[in-house]
PDB file of C-alpha atoms in Angstrom:
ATOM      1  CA  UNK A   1      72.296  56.732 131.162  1.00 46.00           C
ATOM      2  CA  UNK A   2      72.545  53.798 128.653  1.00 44.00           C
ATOM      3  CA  UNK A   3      74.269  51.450 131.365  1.00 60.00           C
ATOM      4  CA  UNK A   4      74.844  48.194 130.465  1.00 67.00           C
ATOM      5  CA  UNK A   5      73.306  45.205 132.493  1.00 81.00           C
ATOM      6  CA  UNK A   6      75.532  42.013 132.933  1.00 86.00           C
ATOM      7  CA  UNK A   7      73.969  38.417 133.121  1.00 89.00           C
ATOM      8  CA  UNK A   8      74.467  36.182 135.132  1.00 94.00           C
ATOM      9  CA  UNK A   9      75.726  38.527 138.386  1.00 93.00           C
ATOM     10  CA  UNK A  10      77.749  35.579 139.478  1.00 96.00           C
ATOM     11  CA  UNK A  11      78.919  32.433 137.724  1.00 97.00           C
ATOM     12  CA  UNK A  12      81.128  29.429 139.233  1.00 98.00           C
ATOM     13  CA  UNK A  13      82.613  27.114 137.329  1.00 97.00           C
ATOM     14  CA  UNK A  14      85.169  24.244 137.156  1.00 98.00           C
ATOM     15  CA  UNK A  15      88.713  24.515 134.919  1.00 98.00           C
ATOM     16  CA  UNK A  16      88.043  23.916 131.388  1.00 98.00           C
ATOM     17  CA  UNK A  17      84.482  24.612 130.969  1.00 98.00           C
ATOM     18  CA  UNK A  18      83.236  27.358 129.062  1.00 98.00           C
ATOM     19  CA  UNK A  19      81.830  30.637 130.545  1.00 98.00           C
ATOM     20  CA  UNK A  20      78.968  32.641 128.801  1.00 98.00           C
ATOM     21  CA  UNK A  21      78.351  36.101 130.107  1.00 97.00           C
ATOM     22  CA  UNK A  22      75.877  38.332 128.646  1.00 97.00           C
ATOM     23  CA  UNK A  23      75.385  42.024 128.340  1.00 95.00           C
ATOM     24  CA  UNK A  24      72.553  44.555 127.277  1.00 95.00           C
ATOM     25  CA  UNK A  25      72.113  47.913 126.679  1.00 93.00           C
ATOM     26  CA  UNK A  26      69.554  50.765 125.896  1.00 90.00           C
ATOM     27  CA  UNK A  27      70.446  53.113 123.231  1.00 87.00           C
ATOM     28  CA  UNK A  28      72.231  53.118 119.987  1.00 88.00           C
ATOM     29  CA  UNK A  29      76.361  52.641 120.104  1.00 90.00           C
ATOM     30  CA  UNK A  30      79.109  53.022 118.285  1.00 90.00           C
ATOM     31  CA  UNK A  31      81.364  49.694 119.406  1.00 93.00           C
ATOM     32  CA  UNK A  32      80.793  47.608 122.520  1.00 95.00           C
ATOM     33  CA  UNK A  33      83.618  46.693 124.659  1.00 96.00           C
ATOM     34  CA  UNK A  34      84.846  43.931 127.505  1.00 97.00           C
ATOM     35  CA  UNK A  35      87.122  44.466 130.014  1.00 97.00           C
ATOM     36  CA  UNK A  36      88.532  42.415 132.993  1.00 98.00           C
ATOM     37  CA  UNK A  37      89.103  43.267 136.747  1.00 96.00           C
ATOM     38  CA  UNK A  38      90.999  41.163 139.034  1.00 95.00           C
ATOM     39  CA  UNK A  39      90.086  41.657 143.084  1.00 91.00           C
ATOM     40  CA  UNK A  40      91.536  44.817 143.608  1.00 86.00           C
ATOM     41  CA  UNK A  41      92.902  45.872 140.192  1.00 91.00           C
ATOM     42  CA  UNK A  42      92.328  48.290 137.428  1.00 92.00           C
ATOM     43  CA  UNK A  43      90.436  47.136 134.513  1.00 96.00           C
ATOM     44  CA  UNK A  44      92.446  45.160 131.376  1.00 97.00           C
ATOM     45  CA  UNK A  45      90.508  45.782 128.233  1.00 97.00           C
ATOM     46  CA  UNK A  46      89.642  42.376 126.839  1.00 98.00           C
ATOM     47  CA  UNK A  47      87.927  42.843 123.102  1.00 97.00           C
ATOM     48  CA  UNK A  48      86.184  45.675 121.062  1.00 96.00           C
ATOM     49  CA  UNK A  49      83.432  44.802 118.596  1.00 96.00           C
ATOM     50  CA  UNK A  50      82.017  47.249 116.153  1.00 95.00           C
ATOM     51  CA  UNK A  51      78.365  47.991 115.613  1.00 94.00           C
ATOM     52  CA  UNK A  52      78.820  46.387 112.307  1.00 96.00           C
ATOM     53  CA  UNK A  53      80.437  43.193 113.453  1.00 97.00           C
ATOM     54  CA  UNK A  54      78.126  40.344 114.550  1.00 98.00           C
ATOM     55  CA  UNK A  55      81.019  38.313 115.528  1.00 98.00           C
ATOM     56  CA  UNK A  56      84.726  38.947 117.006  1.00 98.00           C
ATOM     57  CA  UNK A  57      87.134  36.037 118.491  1.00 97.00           C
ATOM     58  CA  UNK A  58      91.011  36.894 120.225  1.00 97.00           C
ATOM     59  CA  UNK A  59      92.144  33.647 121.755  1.00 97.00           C
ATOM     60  CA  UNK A  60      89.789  32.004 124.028  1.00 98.00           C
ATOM     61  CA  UNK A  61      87.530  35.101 123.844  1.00 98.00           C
ATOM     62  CA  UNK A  62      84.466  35.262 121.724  1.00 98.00           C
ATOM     63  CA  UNK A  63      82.476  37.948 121.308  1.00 98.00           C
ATOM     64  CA  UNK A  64      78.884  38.444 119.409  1.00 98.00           C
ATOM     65  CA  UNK A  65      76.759  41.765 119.180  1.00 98.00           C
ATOM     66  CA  UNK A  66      72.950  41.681 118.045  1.00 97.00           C
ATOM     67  CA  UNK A  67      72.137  45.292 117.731  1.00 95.00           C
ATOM     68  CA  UNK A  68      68.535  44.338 117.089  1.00 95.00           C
ATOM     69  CA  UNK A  69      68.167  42.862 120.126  1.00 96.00           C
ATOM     70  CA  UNK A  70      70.955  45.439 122.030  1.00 95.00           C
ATOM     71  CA  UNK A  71      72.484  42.805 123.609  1.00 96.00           C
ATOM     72  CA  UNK A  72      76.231  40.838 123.189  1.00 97.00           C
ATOM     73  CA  UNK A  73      77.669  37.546 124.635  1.00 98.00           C
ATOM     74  CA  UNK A  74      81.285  37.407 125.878  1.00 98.00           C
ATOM     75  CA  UNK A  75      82.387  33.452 125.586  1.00 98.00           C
ATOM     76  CA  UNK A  76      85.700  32.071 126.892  1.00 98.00           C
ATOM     77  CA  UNK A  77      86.454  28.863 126.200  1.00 98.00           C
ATOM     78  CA  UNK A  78      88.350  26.391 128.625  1.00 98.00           C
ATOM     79  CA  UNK A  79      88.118  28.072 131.260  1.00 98.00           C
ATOM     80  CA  UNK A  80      91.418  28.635 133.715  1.00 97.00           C
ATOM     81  CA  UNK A  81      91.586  29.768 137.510  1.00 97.00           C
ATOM     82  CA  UNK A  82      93.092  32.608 136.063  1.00 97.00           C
ATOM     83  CA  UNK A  83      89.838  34.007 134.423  1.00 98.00           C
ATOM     84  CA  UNK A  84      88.463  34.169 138.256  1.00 98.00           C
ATOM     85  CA  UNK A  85      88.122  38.191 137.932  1.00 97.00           C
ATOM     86  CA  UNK A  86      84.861  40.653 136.938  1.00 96.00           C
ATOM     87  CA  UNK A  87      83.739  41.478 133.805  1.00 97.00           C
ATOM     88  CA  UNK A  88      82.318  44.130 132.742  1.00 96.00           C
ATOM     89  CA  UNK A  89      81.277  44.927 129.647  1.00 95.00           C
ATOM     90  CA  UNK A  90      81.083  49.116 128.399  1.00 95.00           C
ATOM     91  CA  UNK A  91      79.344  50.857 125.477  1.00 93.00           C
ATOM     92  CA  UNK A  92      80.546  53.750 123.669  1.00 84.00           C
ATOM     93  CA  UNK A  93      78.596  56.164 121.581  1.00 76.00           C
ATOM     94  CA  UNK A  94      80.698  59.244 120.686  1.00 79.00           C
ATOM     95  CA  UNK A  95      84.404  57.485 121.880  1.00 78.00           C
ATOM     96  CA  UNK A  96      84.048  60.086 124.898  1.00 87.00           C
ATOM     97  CA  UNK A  97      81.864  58.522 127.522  1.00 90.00           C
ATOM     98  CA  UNK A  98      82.351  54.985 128.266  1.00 92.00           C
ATOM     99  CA  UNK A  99      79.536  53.387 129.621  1.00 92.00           C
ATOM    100  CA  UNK A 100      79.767  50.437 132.110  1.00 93.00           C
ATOM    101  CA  UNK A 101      77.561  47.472 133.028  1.00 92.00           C
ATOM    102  CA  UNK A 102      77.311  46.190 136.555  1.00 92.00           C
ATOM    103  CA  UNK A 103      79.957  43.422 135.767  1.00 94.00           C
ATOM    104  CA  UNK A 104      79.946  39.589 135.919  1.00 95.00           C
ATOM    105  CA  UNK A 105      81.636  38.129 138.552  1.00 96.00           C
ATOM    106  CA  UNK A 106      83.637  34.960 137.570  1.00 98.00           C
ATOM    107  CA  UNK A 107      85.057  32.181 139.466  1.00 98.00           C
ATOM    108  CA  UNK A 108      86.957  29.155 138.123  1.00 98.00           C
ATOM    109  CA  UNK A 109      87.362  26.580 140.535  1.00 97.00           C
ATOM    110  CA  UNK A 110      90.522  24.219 139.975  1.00 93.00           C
TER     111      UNK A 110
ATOM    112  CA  UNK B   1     106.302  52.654 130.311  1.00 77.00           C
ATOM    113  CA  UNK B   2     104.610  52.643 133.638  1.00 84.00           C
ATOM    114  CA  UNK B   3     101.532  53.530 132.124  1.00 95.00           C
ATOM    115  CA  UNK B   4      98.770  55.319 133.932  1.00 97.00           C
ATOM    116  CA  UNK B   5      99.887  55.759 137.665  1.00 97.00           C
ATOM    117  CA  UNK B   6      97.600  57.178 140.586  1.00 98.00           C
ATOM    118  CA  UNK B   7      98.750  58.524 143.917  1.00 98.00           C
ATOM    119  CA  UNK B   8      97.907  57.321 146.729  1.00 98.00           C
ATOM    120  CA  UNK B   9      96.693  54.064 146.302  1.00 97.00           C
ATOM    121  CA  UNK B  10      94.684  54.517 149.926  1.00 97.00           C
ATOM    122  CA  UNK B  11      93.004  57.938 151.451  1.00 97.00           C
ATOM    123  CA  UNK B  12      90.951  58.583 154.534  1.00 98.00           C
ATOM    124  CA  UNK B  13      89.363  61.926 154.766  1.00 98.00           C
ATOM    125  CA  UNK B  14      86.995  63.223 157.060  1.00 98.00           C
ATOM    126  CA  UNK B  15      84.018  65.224 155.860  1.00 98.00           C
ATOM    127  CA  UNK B  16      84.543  68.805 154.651  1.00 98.00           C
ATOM    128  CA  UNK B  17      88.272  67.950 153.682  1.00 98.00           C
ATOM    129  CA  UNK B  18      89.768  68.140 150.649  1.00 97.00           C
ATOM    130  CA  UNK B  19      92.395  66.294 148.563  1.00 97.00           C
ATOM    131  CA  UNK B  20      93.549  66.125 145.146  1.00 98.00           C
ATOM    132  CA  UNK B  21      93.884  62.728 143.352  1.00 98.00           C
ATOM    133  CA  UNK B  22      96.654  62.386 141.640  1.00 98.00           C
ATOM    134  CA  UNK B  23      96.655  60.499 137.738  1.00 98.00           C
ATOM    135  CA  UNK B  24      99.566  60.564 135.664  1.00 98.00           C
ATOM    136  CA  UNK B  25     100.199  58.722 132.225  1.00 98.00           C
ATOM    137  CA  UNK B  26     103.748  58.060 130.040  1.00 96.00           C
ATOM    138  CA  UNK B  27     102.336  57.187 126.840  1.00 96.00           C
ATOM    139  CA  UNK B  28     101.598  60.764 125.245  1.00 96.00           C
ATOM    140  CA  UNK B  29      97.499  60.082 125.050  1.00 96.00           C
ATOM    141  CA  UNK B  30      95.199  62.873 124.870  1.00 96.00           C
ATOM    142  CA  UNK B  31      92.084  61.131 126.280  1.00 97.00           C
ATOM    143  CA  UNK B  32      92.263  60.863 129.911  1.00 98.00           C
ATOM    144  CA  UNK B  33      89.121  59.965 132.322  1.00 98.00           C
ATOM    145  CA  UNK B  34      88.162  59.716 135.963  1.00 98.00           C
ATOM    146  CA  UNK B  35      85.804  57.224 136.969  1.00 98.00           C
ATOM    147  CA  UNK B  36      84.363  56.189 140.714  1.00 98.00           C
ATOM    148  CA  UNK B  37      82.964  52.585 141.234  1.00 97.00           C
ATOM    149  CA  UNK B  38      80.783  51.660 144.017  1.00 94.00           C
ATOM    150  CA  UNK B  39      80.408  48.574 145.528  1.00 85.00           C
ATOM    151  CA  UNK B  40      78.540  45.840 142.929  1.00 79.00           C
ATOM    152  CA  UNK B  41      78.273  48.340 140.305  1.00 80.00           C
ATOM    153  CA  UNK B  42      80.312  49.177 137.113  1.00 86.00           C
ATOM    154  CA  UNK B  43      82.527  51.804 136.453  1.00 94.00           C
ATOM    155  CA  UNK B  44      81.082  55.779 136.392  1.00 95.00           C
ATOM    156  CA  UNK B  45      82.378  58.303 134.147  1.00 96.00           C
ATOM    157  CA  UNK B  46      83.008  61.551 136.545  1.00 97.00           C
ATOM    158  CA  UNK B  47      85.187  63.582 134.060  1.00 98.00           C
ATOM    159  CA  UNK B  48      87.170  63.478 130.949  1.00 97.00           C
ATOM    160  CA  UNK B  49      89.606  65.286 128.746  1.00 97.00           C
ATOM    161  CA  UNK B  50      90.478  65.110 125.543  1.00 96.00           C
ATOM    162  CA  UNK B  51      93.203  67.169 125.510  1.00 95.00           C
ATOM    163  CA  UNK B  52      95.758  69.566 127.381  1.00 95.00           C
ATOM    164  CA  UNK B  53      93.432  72.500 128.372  1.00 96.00           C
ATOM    165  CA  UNK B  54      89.669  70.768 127.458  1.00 97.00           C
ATOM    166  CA  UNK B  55      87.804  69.270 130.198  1.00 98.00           C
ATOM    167  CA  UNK B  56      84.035  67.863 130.086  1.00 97.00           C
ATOM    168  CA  UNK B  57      81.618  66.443 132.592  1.00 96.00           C
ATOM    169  CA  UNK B  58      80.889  62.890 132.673  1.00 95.00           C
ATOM    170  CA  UNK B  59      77.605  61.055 134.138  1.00 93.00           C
ATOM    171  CA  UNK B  60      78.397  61.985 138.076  1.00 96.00           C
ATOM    172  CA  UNK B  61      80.545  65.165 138.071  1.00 97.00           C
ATOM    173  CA  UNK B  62      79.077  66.872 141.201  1.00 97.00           C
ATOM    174  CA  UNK B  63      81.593  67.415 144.466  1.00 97.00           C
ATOM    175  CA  UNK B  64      84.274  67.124 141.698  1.00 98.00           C
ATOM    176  CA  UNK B  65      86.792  69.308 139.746  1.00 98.00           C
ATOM    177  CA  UNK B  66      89.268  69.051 137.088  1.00 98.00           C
ATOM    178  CA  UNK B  67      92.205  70.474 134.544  1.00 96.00           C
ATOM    179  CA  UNK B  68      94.300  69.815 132.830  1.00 97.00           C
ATOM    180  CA  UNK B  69      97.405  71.666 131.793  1.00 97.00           C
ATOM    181  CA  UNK B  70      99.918  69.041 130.119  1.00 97.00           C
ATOM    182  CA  UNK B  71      99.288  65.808 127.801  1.00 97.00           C
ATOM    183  CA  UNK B  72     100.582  63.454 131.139  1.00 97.00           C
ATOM    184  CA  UNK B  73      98.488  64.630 134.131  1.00 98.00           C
ATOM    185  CA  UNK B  74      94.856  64.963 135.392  1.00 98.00           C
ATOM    186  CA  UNK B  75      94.319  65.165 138.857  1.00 98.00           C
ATOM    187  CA  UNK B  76      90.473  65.138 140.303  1.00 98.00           C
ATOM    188  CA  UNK B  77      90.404  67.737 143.198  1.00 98.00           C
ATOM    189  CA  UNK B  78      87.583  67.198 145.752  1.00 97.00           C
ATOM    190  CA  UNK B  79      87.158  70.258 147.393  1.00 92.00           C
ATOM    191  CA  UNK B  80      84.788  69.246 150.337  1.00 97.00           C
ATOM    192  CA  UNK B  81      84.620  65.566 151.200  1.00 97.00           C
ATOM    193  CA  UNK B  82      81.379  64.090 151.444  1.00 98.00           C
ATOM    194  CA  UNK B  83      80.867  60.076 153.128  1.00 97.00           C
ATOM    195  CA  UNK B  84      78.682  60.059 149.644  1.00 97.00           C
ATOM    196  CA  UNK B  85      82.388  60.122 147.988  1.00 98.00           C
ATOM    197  CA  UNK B  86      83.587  57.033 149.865  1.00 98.00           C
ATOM    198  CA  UNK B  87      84.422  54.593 146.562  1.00 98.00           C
ATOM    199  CA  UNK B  88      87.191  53.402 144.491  1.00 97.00           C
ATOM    200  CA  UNK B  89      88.697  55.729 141.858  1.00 98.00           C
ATOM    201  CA  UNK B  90      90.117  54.744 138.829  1.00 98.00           C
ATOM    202  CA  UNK B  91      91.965  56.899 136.157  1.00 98.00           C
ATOM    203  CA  UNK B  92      92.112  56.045 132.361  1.00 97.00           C
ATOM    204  CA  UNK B  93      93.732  57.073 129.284  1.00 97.00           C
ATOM    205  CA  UNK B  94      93.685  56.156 125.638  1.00 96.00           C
ATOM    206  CA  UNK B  95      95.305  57.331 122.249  1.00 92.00           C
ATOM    207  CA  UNK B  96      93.376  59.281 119.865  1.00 89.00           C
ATOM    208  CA  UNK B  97      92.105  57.329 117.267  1.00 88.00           C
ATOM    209  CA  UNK B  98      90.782  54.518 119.387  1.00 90.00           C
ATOM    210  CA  UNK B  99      88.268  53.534 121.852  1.00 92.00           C
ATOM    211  CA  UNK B 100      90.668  50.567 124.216  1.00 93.00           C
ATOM    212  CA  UNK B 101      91.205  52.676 127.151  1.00 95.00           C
ATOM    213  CA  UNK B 102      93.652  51.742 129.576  1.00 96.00           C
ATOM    214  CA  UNK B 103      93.311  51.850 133.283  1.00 97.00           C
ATOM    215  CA  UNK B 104      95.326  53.080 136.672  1.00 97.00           C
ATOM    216  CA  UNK B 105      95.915  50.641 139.295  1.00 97.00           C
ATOM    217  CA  UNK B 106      93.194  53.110 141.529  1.00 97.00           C
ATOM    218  CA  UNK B 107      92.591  55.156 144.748  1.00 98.00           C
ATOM    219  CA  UNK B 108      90.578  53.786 147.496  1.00 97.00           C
ATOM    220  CA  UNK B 109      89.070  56.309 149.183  1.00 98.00           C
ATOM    221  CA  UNK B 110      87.159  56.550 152.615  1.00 98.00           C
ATOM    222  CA  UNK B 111      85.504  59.443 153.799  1.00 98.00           C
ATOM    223  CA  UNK B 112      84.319  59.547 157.516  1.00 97.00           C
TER     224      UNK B 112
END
């Protein structure tokens, strides 16, 4: 499968920093999406960038693709204790079969 | 709207039972999805639908069936429970037209 593979596997941080997380993949894809899972939740989709975008931002959230390298960054800014959660990022190829990474696991210490 | 809703929210089986999980959504989508996720690992795609009466397999589909008959439901039958099933299911559903899908609150499921 073209599963996704999340870096770091585990980040801690204090409130108001800035949180990189980082995602590849293997094959070709139509968009790339982020979603969010708090401790014993359902996932919250987050952002959606196209294989023709380079660069997407919705609030905090920043998003970049490199489909040359098969890889994309998911940024939030200022960090709160509510971003503690997982998050996983998903590719998509035909809109059908959604694709998930091993997730990110975030904590924001206040 | 309540969304996507799944029944139960916990299960315990033992092995060589079976059970039907339930997944229900309000908000008239024709793609629905089943996935299973295992401890420290993403999300699997077991099945999907993308529409009343079409069902296709996803990346794990074995020990697993499903229909679908109306726009609003998709249960996942297991038909002989397996300790290999143990995991937390999660239903999804999204409009046609767009890739955001949006996720059930999920079914814990334990099989001894």
């Amino acid at each position: 499968s073209q599963q996704g593979e999340e870096d770091p596997q585990a980040l801690s941080i204090q409130e108001g920093e800035n949180a990189t997380m980082n995602c590849s993949y293997k094959t070709s894809i139509n968009n790339l999406q982020w979603y969010r899972q708090n401790s014993g939740r359902g996932l919250v989709h987050l952002i959606l960038i196209r294989s023709n975008e380079r660069e997407k931002h919705s609030g905090r959230l920043r998003v970049t693709l490199d489909t040359s390298k098969k890889s994309s960054s998911l940024l939030i800014t200022a960090s709160r204790a509510a971003d503690t959660a997982s998050y996983f990022c998903a590719t998509d190829d035909d809109g059908n079969k959604l694709v998930f990474g091993a997730g990110t696991i975030l904590r924001v210490k206040s | 709207n309540a969304g996507v809703t799944q029944t139960p929210k916990f299960q315990v089986l033992k092995t060589g039972q079976s059970m039907t999980l339930q997944c229900a959504q309000d908000m008239n989508h024709e793609y629905m999805s089943w996935y299973r996720q295992d401890p420290g690992m993403g999300l699997r795609l077991i099945h999907y639908s993308v529409g009343a009466g079409i069902t296709d397999q996803g990346e794990v589909p074995n020990g697993y069936n499903v229909s679908r008959s109306t726009t609003e439901d998709f249960p996942l039958r297991l038909l002989s429970a397996a300790p290999s099933q143990t995991s937390v299911y999660f239903c999804a559903s999204r409009p046609t037209g767009t890739y955001e899908q949006y996720f059930g609150p999920g079914t814990r499921l334990t099989v001894t």
